[in-house]
Short mmCIF file of C-alpha atoms in Angstrom, two decimals:
data_model
loop_
_atom_site.label_atom_id
_atom_site.label_comp_id
_atom_site.label_asym_id
_atom_site.label_seq_id
_atom_site.Cartn_x
_atom_site.Cartn_y
_atom_site.Cartn_z
CA MET A 1 -17.21 -32.42 -3.67
CA ASP A 2 -19.66 -31.05 -1.10
CA ASN A 3 -22.24 -28.87 -2.89
CA GLY A 4 -23.14 -26.96 0.28
CA ILE A 5 -19.55 -25.92 0.85
CA PHE A 6 -19.22 -25.13 -2.87
CA GLU A 7 -22.14 -22.71 -2.60
CA ILE A 8 -20.58 -21.03 0.43
CA VAL A 9 -17.23 -20.64 -1.34
CA ARG A 10 -18.89 -19.45 -4.55
CA ASN A 11 -20.96 -16.85 -2.69
CA ILE A 12 -17.90 -15.58 -0.83
CA ALA A 13 -15.82 -15.38 -4.03
CA GLU A 14 -18.67 -13.67 -5.86
CA GLU A 15 -18.98 -11.03 -3.14
CA GLN A 16 -15.26 -10.53 -2.45
CA LEU A 17 -14.12 -10.48 -6.07
CA MET A 18 -17.25 -8.86 -7.52
CA VAL A 19 -17.67 -11.53 -10.19
CA SER A 20 -20.73 -13.38 -11.43
CA GLY A 21 -21.47 -16.67 -9.71
CA GLU A 22 -21.79 -18.20 -13.18
CA GLU A 23 -18.05 -17.67 -13.67
CA ILE A 24 -17.24 -19.75 -10.60
CA LYS A 25 -16.94 -23.48 -11.31
CA PRO A 26 -15.06 -26.18 -9.36
CA GLU A 27 -12.05 -25.89 -11.69
CA THR A 28 -11.96 -22.08 -11.55
CA ARG A 29 -8.65 -20.68 -10.34
CA PHE A 30 -8.97 -17.65 -8.09
CA ILE A 31 -5.89 -15.80 -9.33
CA ASN A 32 -5.66 -16.83 -12.98
CA ASP A 33 -9.37 -17.01 -13.82
CA LEU A 34 -11.02 -14.52 -11.47
CA GLY A 35 -8.23 -11.95 -11.19
CA ALA A 36 -7.75 -12.30 -7.43
CA ASP A 37 -4.55 -11.04 -5.87
CA LEU A 38 -2.85 -12.10 -2.64
CA LEU A 39 -4.89 -9.72 -0.50
CA ASP A 40 -8.12 -10.99 -2.09
CA THR A 41 -7.22 -14.59 -1.30
CA ILE A 42 -6.34 -13.72 2.30
CA GLU A 43 -9.63 -11.87 2.76
CA MET A 44 -11.61 -14.73 1.22
CA THR A 45 -9.79 -17.20 3.45
CA MET A 46 -10.73 -15.22 6.54
CA VAL A 47 -14.40 -15.15 5.55
CA ILE A 48 -14.40 -18.88 4.73
CA GLU A 49 -12.79 -19.63 8.09
CA GLU A 50 -15.40 -17.56 9.91
CA LYS A 51 -18.41 -18.98 8.03
CA CYS A 52 -17.23 -22.60 8.26
CA GLY A 53 -15.67 -22.52 11.74
CA ILE A 54 -12.28 -23.82 10.61
CA LYS A 55 -8.71 -22.58 10.33
CA ILE A 56 -6.85 -22.63 7.02
CA LEU A 57 -3.15 -22.73 7.77
CA ASP A 58 -0.97 -20.34 5.76
CA GLU A 59 1.23 -23.18 4.56
CA ASN A 60 -1.85 -24.92 3.11
CA LEU A 61 -3.14 -21.80 1.42
CA VAL A 62 -0.48 -21.92 -1.32
CA ASN A 63 -1.86 -25.30 -2.44
CA LEU A 64 -5.46 -24.08 -2.67
CA ALA A 65 -5.59 -22.46 -6.10
CA THR A 66 -8.97 -23.69 -7.36
CA VAL A 67 -12.48 -23.60 -5.99
CA ARG A 68 -12.52 -27.42 -5.79
CA GLN A 69 -9.28 -27.46 -3.78
CA ILE A 70 -10.71 -25.04 -1.22
CA VAL A 71 -14.05 -26.89 -1.05
CA ASP A 72 -12.27 -30.23 -0.52
CA TYR A 73 -9.96 -28.72 2.10
CA VAL A 74 -12.88 -27.21 4.05
CA SER A 75 -14.79 -30.49 3.82
CA ARG A 76 -11.80 -32.45 5.19
CA GLN A 77 -11.32 -29.96 8.04
CA LEU A 78 -14.98 -30.17 9.00
CA THR A 79 -14.79 -33.98 8.98
CA VAL A 80 -11.68 -33.95 11.18
CA ASN A 81 -13.29 -31.47 13.59
CA LYS A 82 -16.42 -33.63 13.80
CA LYS A 83 -14.38 -36.77 14.52
CA ILE A 84 -12.42 -34.97 17.23
CA ALA A 85 -15.62 -33.67 18.83
CA GLN A 86 -17.17 -37.16 18.75
CA SER A 87 -14.13 -38.66 20.45
CA PHE A 88 -14.83 -36.73 23.64
CA THR A 89 -17.27 -37.96 26.25
CA ALA A 90 -19.05 -36.08 29.01
CA ALA A 91 -16.47 -37.48 31.45
CA ASP A 92 -13.75 -35.59 29.59
CA PHE A 93 -15.38 -32.32 30.67
CA GLN A 94 -15.98 -33.05 34.35
CA ILE A 95 -14.12 -30.86 36.74
#
């Protein structure tokens, strides 16, 4: 698990859900443990997307119940985006 992404997710959850950062561990469940509702999770998702520069698809959101699941998902998306960016060359952008 990426500790940098964990800190981002923890800070967002702490701010959005008004909970102590000490309550937020990798295995913490947003709804069951932190009392988040659907609107809370959507708002957190939007902030995570903005801060990390990724898109979390709605169909994937239902499988992201714990902090670790979100951190791992964000990490995978960032890796995919980096690989895609590296696959382009300057020639790909010539007009």
